[in-house]
PDB file of C-alpha atoms in Angstrom:
ATOM      1  CA  MET A   1       0.000   0.000   0.000  1.00  0.00           C
ATOM      2  CA  LYS A   2       2.907   2.275   0.841  1.00  0.00           C
ATOM      3  CA  GLY A   3       4.309   1.773  -2.684  1.00  0.00           C
ATOM      4  CA  ALA A   4       0.927   2.550  -4.260  1.00  0.00           C
ATOM      5  CA  GLY A   5       0.697   5.756  -2.225  1.00  0.00           C
ATOM      6  CA  THR A   6       4.139   6.846  -3.409  1.00  0.00           C
ATOM      7  CA  VAL A   7       3.201   6.204  -7.042  1.00  0.00           C
ATOM      8  CA  LEU A   8      -0.021   8.217  -6.643  1.00  0.00           C
ATOM      9  CA  TRP A   9       1.913  11.106  -5.065  1.00  0.00           C
ATOM     10  CA  LEU A  10       4.413  11.077  -7.946  1.00  0.00           C
ATOM     11  CA  LEU A  11       1.594  11.099 -10.533  1.00  0.00           C
ATOM     12  CA  LEU A  12      -0.042  14.094  -8.832  1.00  0.00           C
ATOM     13  CA  LEU A  13       3.284  15.919  -8.736  1.00  0.00           C
ATOM     14  CA  GLU A  14       3.888  15.234 -12.448  1.00  0.00           C
ATOM     15  CA  SER A  15       0.399  16.477 -13.277  1.00  0.00           C
ATOM     16  CA  SER A  16       1.010  19.712 -11.363  1.00  0.00           C
ATOM     17  CA  VAL A  17       4.298  20.289 -13.171  1.00  0.00           C
ATOM     18  CA  CYS A  18       2.598  19.738 -16.553  1.00  0.00           C
ATOM     19  CA  LEU A  19      -0.168  22.244 -15.750  1.00  0.00           C
ATOM     20  CA  ALA A  20       2.346  24.846 -14.615  1.00  0.00           C
ATOM     21  CA  THR A  21       4.434  24.335 -17.756  1.00  0.00           C
ATOM     22  CA  SER A  22       1.348  24.590 -19.982  1.00  0.00           C
ATOM     23  CA  HIS A  23       0.300  27.844 -18.281  1.00  0.00           C
ATOM     24  CA  LYS A  24       3.787  29.238 -18.753  1.00  0.00           C
ATOM     25  CA  LYS A  25       3.780  28.329 -22.454  1.00  0.00           C
ATOM     26  CA  HIS A  26       0.491  30.135 -23.088  1.00  0.00           C
ATOM     27  CA  LYS A  27       1.279  33.165 -20.959  1.00  0.00           C
ATOM     28  CA  GLY A  28       1.158  36.270 -23.159  1.00  0.00           C
ATOM     29  CA  THR A  29      -1.202  34.738 -25.742  1.00  0.00           C
ATOM     30  CA  SER A  30      -4.494  35.180 -23.887  1.00  0.00           C
ATOM     31  CA  HIS A  31      -7.545  36.862 -25.410  1.00  0.00           C
ATOM     32  CA  ASP A  32      -6.828  40.106 -23.559  1.00  0.00           C
ATOM     33  CA  ASP A  33      -3.156  40.115 -24.572  1.00  0.00           C
ATOM     34  CA  ILE A  34      -4.147  39.867 -28.237  1.00  0.00           C
ATOM     35  CA  HIS A  35      -6.145  43.068 -27.669  1.00  0.00           C
ATOM     36  CA  GLY A  36      -3.335  44.957 -25.950  1.00  0.00           C
ATOM     37  CA  GLY A  37      -4.189  43.893 -22.408  1.00  0.00           C
ATOM     38  CA  VAL A  38      -7.487  45.808 -22.269  1.00  0.00           C
ATOM     39  CA  LYS A  39     -10.499  43.622 -21.489  1.00  0.00           C
ATOM     40  CA  MET A  40     -13.422  43.526 -23.906  1.00  0.00           C
ATOM     41  CA  GLY A  41     -16.810  44.860 -22.822  1.00  0.00           C
ATOM     42  CA  VAL A  42     -15.750  45.925 -19.329  1.00  0.00           C
ATOM     43  CA  LYS A  43     -16.837  49.483 -18.518  1.00  0.00           C
ATOM     44  CA  SER A  44     -14.194  51.488 -16.712  1.00  0.00           C
ATOM     45  CA  GLU A  45     -13.813  55.167 -15.850  1.00  0.00           C
ATOM     46  CA  ALA A  46     -10.101  54.790 -16.440  1.00  0.00           C
ATOM     47  CA  CYS A  47     -10.649  53.383 -19.953  1.00  0.00           C
ATOM     48  CA  ASP A  48     -14.091  53.334 -21.572  1.00  0.00           C
ATOM     49  CA  LEU A  49     -17.571  53.878 -20.139  1.00  0.00           C
ATOM     50  CA  GLY A  50     -19.278  53.389 -23.505  1.00  0.00           C
ATOM     51  CA  LYS A  51     -19.673  57.154 -23.905  1.00  0.00           C
ATOM     52  CA  ASP A  52     -17.684  59.976 -25.472  1.00  0.00           C
ATOM     53  CA  PRO A  53     -18.273  63.139 -23.386  1.00  0.00           C
ATOM     54  CA  LYS A  54     -14.969  64.685 -24.473  1.00  0.00           C
ATOM     55  CA  HIS A  55     -15.722  64.151 -28.192  1.00  0.00           C
ATOM     56  CA  VAL A  56     -12.627  62.043 -28.795  1.00  0.00           C
ATOM     57  CA  ASP A  57     -14.181  60.012 -31.645  1.00  0.00           C
ATOM     58  CA  TRP A  58     -17.145  62.214 -32.537  1.00  0.00           C
ATOM     59  CA  ASN A  59     -18.965  65.343 -31.409  1.00  0.00           C
ATOM     60  CA  TYR A  60     -22.569  64.217 -30.902  1.00  0.00           C
ATOM     61  CA  GLY A  61     -23.851  67.748 -31.508  1.00  0.00           C
ATOM     62  CA  ASP A  62     -22.177  68.112 -34.916  1.00  0.00           C
ATOM     63  CA  PRO A  63     -24.542  67.230 -37.820  1.00  0.00           C
ATOM     64  CA  TYR A  64     -21.762  67.151 -40.424  1.00  0.00           C
ATOM     65  CA  ASP A  65     -21.333  63.370 -40.289  1.00  0.00           C
ATOM     66  CA  PHE A  66     -25.007  62.470 -40.740  1.00  0.00           C
ATOM     67  CA  HIS A  67     -26.720  65.406 -42.496  1.00  0.00           C
ATOM     68  CA  CYS A  68     -26.875  66.243 -46.207  1.00  0.00           C
ATOM     69  CA  PHE A  69     -26.758  70.021 -46.517  1.00  0.00           C
ATOM     70  CA  ALA A  70     -28.735  71.891 -49.193  1.00  0.00           C
ATOM     71  CA  PHE A  71     -25.624  73.055 -51.064  1.00  0.00           C
ATOM     72  CA  GLU A  72     -24.392  69.464 -51.580  1.00  0.00           C
ATOM     73  CA  ARG A  73     -27.563  67.632 -52.536  1.00  0.00           C
ATOM     74  CA  ASN A  74     -26.395  67.136 -56.115  1.00  0.00           C
ATOM     75  CA  VAL A  75     -22.896  65.866 -55.321  1.00  0.00           C
ATOM     76  CA  ILE A  76     -23.977  62.209 -55.570  1.00  0.00           C
ATOM     77  CA  PRO A  77     -24.772  61.024 -59.138  1.00  0.00           C
ATOM     78  CA  PRO A  78     -28.248  59.480 -59.526  1.00  0.00           C
ATOM     79  CA  PRO A  79     -28.268  55.671 -59.144  1.00  0.00           C
ATOM     80  CA  ASN A  80     -27.691  54.076 -62.531  1.00  0.00           C
ATOM     81  CA  LYS A  81     -28.424  50.357 -62.928  1.00  0.00           C
ATOM     82  CA  GLU A  82     -27.443  50.533 -66.585  1.00  0.00           C
ATOM     83  CA  LYS A  83     -23.899  51.513 -65.595  1.00  0.00           C
ATOM     84  CA  PRO A  84     -23.236  49.627 -62.375  1.00  0.00           C
ATOM     85  CA  ILE A  85     -20.155  50.501 -60.344  1.00  0.00           C
ATOM     86  CA  ILE A  86     -19.901  47.605 -57.917  1.00  0.00           C
ATOM     87  CA  THR A  87     -16.632  46.420 -56.420  1.00  0.00           C
ATOM     88  CA  GLN A  88     -15.726  43.885 -53.753  1.00  0.00           C
ATOM     89  CA  VAL A  89     -12.466  43.921 -51.822  1.00  0.00           C
ATOM     90  CA  CYS A  90     -11.170  41.600 -49.096  1.00  0.00           C
ATOM     91  CA  GLU A  91      -8.000  42.437 -47.188  1.00  0.00           C
ATOM     92  CA  LYS A  92      -5.204  39.875 -47.407  1.00  0.00           C
ATOM     93  CA  LYS A  93      -3.601  41.165 -44.223  1.00  0.00           C
ATOM     94  CA  LEU A  94      -5.798  42.262 -41.327  1.00  0.00           C
ATOM     95  CA  HIS A  95      -4.732  44.857 -38.799  1.00  0.00           C
ATOM     96  CA  LYS A  96      -4.180  43.966 -35.144  1.00  0.00           C
ATOM     97  CA  PRO A  97      -7.448  44.207 -33.158  1.00  0.00           C
ATOM     98  CA  THR A  98      -6.050  46.266 -30.280  1.00  0.00           C
ATOM     99  CA  HIS A  99      -8.434  47.642 -27.650  1.00  0.00           C
ATOM    100  CA  LYS A 100      -7.656  51.299 -26.978  1.00  0.00           C
ATOM    101  CA  CYS A 101      -8.998  53.411 -24.123  1.00  0.00           C
ATOM    102  CA  MET A 102     -10.659  56.789 -24.666  1.00  0.00           C
ATOM    103  CA  SER A 103      -7.423  58.482 -23.602  1.00  0.00           C
ATOM    104  CA  GLU A 104      -5.897  57.353 -26.912  1.00  0.00           C
ATOM    105  CA  LYS A 105      -6.930  58.650 -30.313  1.00  0.00           C
ATOM    106  CA  ILE A 106      -7.619  56.010 -32.972  1.00  0.00           C
ATOM    107  CA  THR A 107      -7.005  56.811 -36.631  1.00  0.00           C
ATOM    108  CA  TYR A 108      -7.249  54.519 -39.647  1.00  0.00           C
ATOM    109  CA  LYS A 109      -5.210  54.401 -42.841  1.00  0.00           C
ATOM    110  CA  ASP A 110      -7.955  52.518 -44.692  1.00  0.00           C
ATOM    111  CA  ASN A 111     -11.226  54.149 -45.653  1.00  0.00           C
ATOM    112  CA  PRO A 112     -13.466  52.705 -44.458  1.00  0.00           C
ATOM    113  CA  PRO A 113     -11.536  50.507 -41.995  1.00  0.00           C
ATOM    114  CA  LEU A 114     -12.277  46.775 -42.123  1.00  0.00           C
ATOM    115  CA  SER A 115     -10.174  45.741 -39.134  1.00  0.00           C
ATOM    116  CA  GLY A 116      -7.791  47.254 -36.614  1.00  0.00           C
ATOM    117  CA  ALA A 117      -7.796  49.073 -33.288  1.00  0.00           C
ATOM    118  CA  HIS A 118     -11.130  49.881 -31.659  1.00  0.00           C
ATOM    119  CA  ARG A 119     -12.828  50.746 -28.368  1.00  0.00           C
ATOM    120  CA  PRO A 120     -13.416  47.954 -25.823  1.00  0.00           C
ATOM    121  CA  ILE A 121     -17.149  48.767 -25.584  1.00  0.00           C
ATOM    122  CA  TRP A 122     -18.913  47.939 -28.861  1.00  0.00           C
ATOM    123  CA  PRO A 123     -22.307  49.291 -30.034  1.00  0.00           C
ATOM    124  CA  LYS A 124     -25.713  47.808 -29.389  1.00  0.00           C
ATOM    125  CA  TYR A 125     -26.852  46.399 -32.745  1.00  0.00           C
ATOM    126  CA  GLY A 126     -29.220  48.497 -34.827  1.00  0.00           C
ATOM    127  CA  GLU A 127     -29.541  51.731 -36.802  1.00  0.00           C
ATOM    128  CA  TYR A 128     -27.840  54.923 -35.625  1.00  0.00           C
ATOM    129  CA  LEU A 129     -28.032  58.624 -36.307  1.00  0.00           C
ATOM    130  CA  TYR A 130     -24.277  58.138 -36.545  1.00  0.00           C
ATOM    131  CA  VAL A 131     -21.769  55.848 -34.881  1.00  0.00           C
ATOM    132  CA  PRO A 132     -17.997  56.365 -35.307  1.00  0.00           C
ATOM    133  CA  PRO A 133     -15.787  53.649 -36.819  1.00  0.00           C
ATOM    134  CA  GLN A 134     -13.861  53.353 -33.561  1.00  0.00           C
ATOM    135  CA  ARG A 135     -16.974  51.570 -32.271  1.00  0.00           C
ATOM    136  CA  TRP A 136     -18.252  49.581 -35.254  1.00  0.00           C
ATOM    137  CA  VAL A 137     -14.852  48.090 -36.142  1.00  0.00           C
ATOM    138  CA  HIS A 138     -15.344  46.109 -32.924  1.00  0.00           C
ATOM    139  CA  SER A 139     -18.729  44.959 -34.280  1.00  0.00           C
ATOM    140  CA  LEU A 140     -17.019  43.680 -37.434  1.00  0.00           C
ATOM    141  CA  GLU A 141     -14.711  41.580 -35.266  1.00  0.00           C
ATOM    142  CA  HIS A 142     -17.833  39.989 -33.743  1.00  0.00           C
ATOM    143  CA  GLY A 143     -19.090  38.957 -37.175  1.00  0.00           C
ATOM    144  CA  ALA A 144     -21.527  41.820 -37.782  1.00  0.00           C
ATOM    145  CA  VAL A 145     -22.486  43.454 -41.062  1.00  0.00           C
ATOM    146  CA  VAL A 146     -22.081  47.238 -41.129  1.00  0.00           C
ATOM    147  CA  PHE A 147     -24.079  49.160 -43.727  1.00  0.00           C
ATOM    148  CA  LEU A 148     -22.594  52.572 -44.507  1.00  0.00           C
ATOM    149  CA  TYR A 149     -24.167  55.204 -46.733  1.00  0.00           C
ATOM    150  CA  HIS A 150     -23.185  58.731 -47.667  1.00  0.00           C
ATOM    151  CA  PRO A 151     -25.601  61.252 -46.067  1.00  0.00           C
ATOM    152  CA  CYS A 152     -26.489  62.513 -49.565  1.00  0.00           C
ATOM    153  CA  ALA A 153     -27.082  59.053 -51.079  1.00  0.00           C
ATOM    154  CA  ASP A 154     -30.452  58.411 -52.758  1.00  0.00           C
ATOM    155  CA  ASP A 155     -33.083  57.776 -50.050  1.00  0.00           C
ATOM    156  CA  GLU A 156     -34.778  54.920 -51.910  1.00  0.00           C
ATOM    157  CA  GLU A 157     -31.507  53.071 -52.493  1.00  0.00           C
ATOM    158  CA  VAL A 158     -30.568  53.477 -48.828  1.00  0.00           C
ATOM    159  CA  LYS A 159     -34.013  52.250 -47.779  1.00  0.00           C
ATOM    160  CA  LYS A 160     -33.654  49.052 -49.871  1.00  0.00           C
ATOM    161  CA  LEU A 161     -30.353  48.113 -48.252  1.00  0.00           C
ATOM    162  CA  LYS A 162     -31.546  48.987 -44.765  1.00  0.00           C
ATOM    163  CA  GLY A 163     -34.453  46.593 -45.241  1.00  0.00           C
ATOM    164  CA  LEU A 164     -32.171  43.859 -46.574  1.00  0.00           C
ATOM    165  CA  VAL A 165     -29.677  44.110 -43.723  1.00  0.00           C
ATOM    166  CA  ARG A 166     -32.423  44.069 -41.084  1.00  0.00           C
ATOM    167  CA  SER A 167     -33.951  40.961 -42.653  1.00  0.00           C
ATOM    168  CA  CYS A 168     -30.638  39.093 -42.942  1.00  0.00           C
ATOM    169  CA  LEU A 169     -29.275  39.124 -39.398  1.00  0.00           C
ATOM    170  CA  ARG A 170     -29.622  40.732 -35.995  1.00  0.00           C
ATOM    171  CA  ARG A 171     -25.915  41.500 -35.789  1.00  0.00           C
ATOM    172  CA  HIS A 172     -25.887  44.666 -37.879  1.00  0.00           C
ATOM    173  CA  ILE A 173     -24.978  48.338 -37.622  1.00  0.00           C
ATOM    174  CA  ILE A 174     -26.518  50.946 -39.943  1.00  0.00           C
ATOM    175  CA  THR A 175     -24.959  54.409 -39.998  1.00  0.00           C
ATOM    176  CA  PRO A 176     -24.178  57.264 -42.386  1.00  0.00           C
ATOM    177  CA  TYR A 177     -20.514  57.661 -43.307  1.00  0.00           C
ATOM    178  CA  ARG A 178     -19.483  60.775 -45.182  1.00  0.00           C
ATOM    179  CA  ARG A 179     -16.071  59.492 -46.296  1.00  0.00           C
ATOM    180  CA  LEU A 180     -17.526  57.069 -48.862  1.00  0.00           C
ATOM    181  CA  SER A 181     -16.763  57.713 -52.505  1.00  0.00           C
ATOM    182  CA  LYS A 182     -19.382  59.872 -54.225  1.00  0.00           C
ATOM    183  CA  SER A 183     -19.399  57.433 -57.146  1.00  0.00           C
ATOM    184  CA  GLN A 184     -20.095  54.553 -54.718  1.00  0.00           C
ATOM    185  CA  PRO A 185     -22.085  56.064 -51.843  1.00  0.00           C
ATOM    186  CA  LEU A 186     -23.268  52.684 -50.489  1.00  0.00           C
ATOM    187  CA  ALA A 187     -21.126  50.045 -48.790  1.00  0.00           C
ATOM    188  CA  LEU A 188     -21.584  46.801 -46.886  1.00  0.00           C
ATOM    189  CA  LEU A 189     -18.738  45.773 -44.590  1.00  0.00           C
ATOM    190  CA  THR A 190     -17.827  42.540 -42.863  1.00  0.00           C
ATOM    191  CA  TYR A 191     -14.600  41.674 -41.061  1.00  0.00           C
ATOM    192  CA  GLY A 192     -11.899  42.272 -43.677  1.00  0.00           C
ATOM    193  CA  CYS A 193     -14.273  42.649 -46.652  1.00  0.00           C
ATOM    194  CA  LYS A 194     -16.192  45.444 -48.379  1.00  0.00           C
ATOM    195  CA  LEU A 195     -18.833  45.655 -51.097  1.00  0.00           C
ATOM    196  CA  SER A 196     -19.135  49.159 -52.614  1.00  0.00           C
ATOM    197  CA  MET A 197     -22.073  50.133 -54.870  1.00  0.00           C
ATOM    198  CA  ASN A 198     -23.482  53.027 -56.835  1.00  0.00           C
ATOM    199  CA  TYR A 199     -27.007  51.629 -56.453  1.00  0.00           C
ATOM    200  CA  ALA A 200     -28.702  49.020 -54.277  1.00  0.00           C
ATOM    201  CA  ASP A 201     -28.085  45.713 -56.033  1.00  0.00           C
ATOM    202  CA  VAL A 202     -30.044  43.637 -53.527  1.00  0.00           C
ATOM    203  CA  GLU A 203     -29.053  40.230 -54.926  1.00  0.00           C
ATOM    204  CA  LYS A 204     -25.335  41.026 -54.898  1.00  0.00           C
ATOM    205  CA  ALA A 205     -25.691  42.502 -51.418  1.00  0.00           C
ATOM    206  CA  LYS A 206     -27.466  39.397 -50.125  1.00  0.00           C
ATOM    207  CA  HIS A 207     -24.806  37.133 -51.638  1.00  0.00           C
ATOM    208  CA  PHE A 208     -22.098  39.218 -49.992  1.00  0.00           C
ATOM    209  CA  ILE A 209     -23.761  38.940 -46.583  1.00  0.00           C
ATOM    210  CA  LYS A 210     -24.260  35.185 -46.894  1.00  0.00           C
ATOM    211  CA  SER A 211     -20.656  34.714 -48.005  1.00  0.00           C
ATOM    212  CA  HIS A 212     -18.857  36.947 -45.488  1.00  0.00           C
ATOM    213  CA  ALA A 213     -20.970  37.681 -42.395  1.00  0.00           C
ATOM    214  CA  LEU A 214     -20.016  35.928 -39.140  1.00  0.00           C
ATOM    215  CA  LYS A 215     -16.598  34.941 -40.529  1.00  0.00           C
ATOM    216  CA  SER A 216     -14.488  36.666 -37.912  1.00  0.00           C
ATOM    217  CA  PRO A 217     -12.296  35.816 -34.915  1.00  0.00           C
ATOM    218  CA  GLU A 218     -14.963  36.629 -32.314  1.00  0.00           C
ATOM    219  CA  ARG A 219     -18.117  35.477 -34.100  1.00  0.00           C
ATOM    220  CA  GLY A 220     -19.029  33.546 -30.953  1.00  0.00           C
ATOM    221  CA  VAL A 221     -19.691  36.851 -29.164  1.00  0.00           C
ATOM    222  CA  TYR A 222     -23.287  37.489 -30.178  1.00  0.00           C
ATOM    223  CA  SER A 223     -24.437  39.799 -27.367  1.00  0.00           C
ATOM    224  CA  ASP A 224     -25.219  43.488 -27.776  1.00  0.00           C
ATOM    225  CA  GLY A 225     -22.627  46.028 -26.735  1.00  0.00           C
ATOM    226  CA  GLU A 226     -23.299  48.870 -24.314  1.00  0.00           C
ATOM    227  CA  PHE A 227     -22.504  51.840 -26.539  1.00  0.00           C
ATOM    228  CA  THR A 228     -25.867  53.417 -27.470  1.00  0.00           C
ATOM    229  CA  GLU A 229     -25.160  57.101 -28.256  1.00  0.00           C
ATOM    230  CA  GLY A 230     -27.161  57.988 -31.377  1.00  0.00           C
ATOM    231  CA  LEU A 231     -29.106  54.697 -31.471  1.00  0.00           C
ATOM    232  CA  LEU A 232     -32.365  55.130 -33.432  1.00  0.00           C
ATOM    233  CA  THR A 233     -33.709  51.596 -33.874  1.00  0.00           C
ATOM    234  CA  PRO A 234     -32.369  48.567 -31.989  1.00  0.00           C
ATOM    235  CA  ALA A 235     -31.925  45.406 -34.060  1.00  0.00           C
ATOM    236  CA  THR A 236     -34.425  42.582 -33.662  1.00  0.00           C
ATOM    237  CA  THR A 237     -33.912  38.821 -33.854  1.00  0.00           C
ATOM    238  CA  VAL A 238     -34.172  37.362 -37.367  1.00  0.00           C
ATOM    239  CA  THR A 239     -33.723  33.620 -36.796  1.00  0.00           C
ATOM    240  CA  ASP A 240     -32.139  33.281 -33.349  1.00  0.00           C
ATOM    241  CA  LYS A 241     -29.657  35.129 -31.142  1.00  0.00           C
ATOM    242  CA  HIS A 242     -26.753  33.405 -32.909  1.00  0.00           C
ATOM    243  CA  ASP A 243     -27.969  34.324 -36.442  1.00  0.00           C
ATOM    244  CA  ARG A 244     -27.545  30.694 -37.454  1.00  0.00           C
ATOM    245  CA  GLU A 245     -29.377  31.271 -40.758  1.00  0.00           C
ATOM    246  CA  LEU A 246     -28.464  34.347 -42.782  1.00  0.00           C
ATOM    247  CA  CYS A 247     -31.015  36.108 -44.996  1.00  0.00           C
ATOM    248  CA  PRO A 248     -33.760  33.475 -44.546  1.00  0.00           C
ATOM    249  CA  ASP A 249     -36.287  33.340 -47.384  1.00  0.00           C
TER     250      ASP A 249
END
């Protein structure tokens, strides 16, 4: 019995050593380390409360980002189905998904950004008066579809794509975005991919969503975020909370 007890003690010791070694090997490669050490979705006065009172990313009282002014109403060419300008791009190399606190300014080289640094608190899904990219880039990482439109884009074309996105999945963000090309004032984004259009080609848009939505590193995170500044219409469930079926017929 004494020998059996010694063997058991040795096995337990070996197991402990293995666990310690395994922990040491994986130290520095945790989820939070990948994001720069800042935890996702945790509100903090020292980092991110899900608000922007100092207007770091956007001044909520400034209509420039979401309003089409009278003097610019003709800057967008009328939608022309006979001469479609539709392009799809997917990044070969994605940018590091670092979480940055509100004390740090986030800028993007790509327009619009399809990956990269973002705020730890992501937006509640739905349509917004405006939501800055520093928030919705995080949504892309969770597998969402972001529909961007120039504030002066044709209302009917925008309406078609809004309806499509809402009917395809709950995980969506809809917001104006002034920095879109005037020749392609409509864009659907997923993590690393973009479909740009001069008019609402619903079939191509649906195919894009089915092909690229939910294909992201954190697609398992399906919950709403806690950023709600400018939220107009919260998203509703299409199939289930996981969006297991995209664009159901």
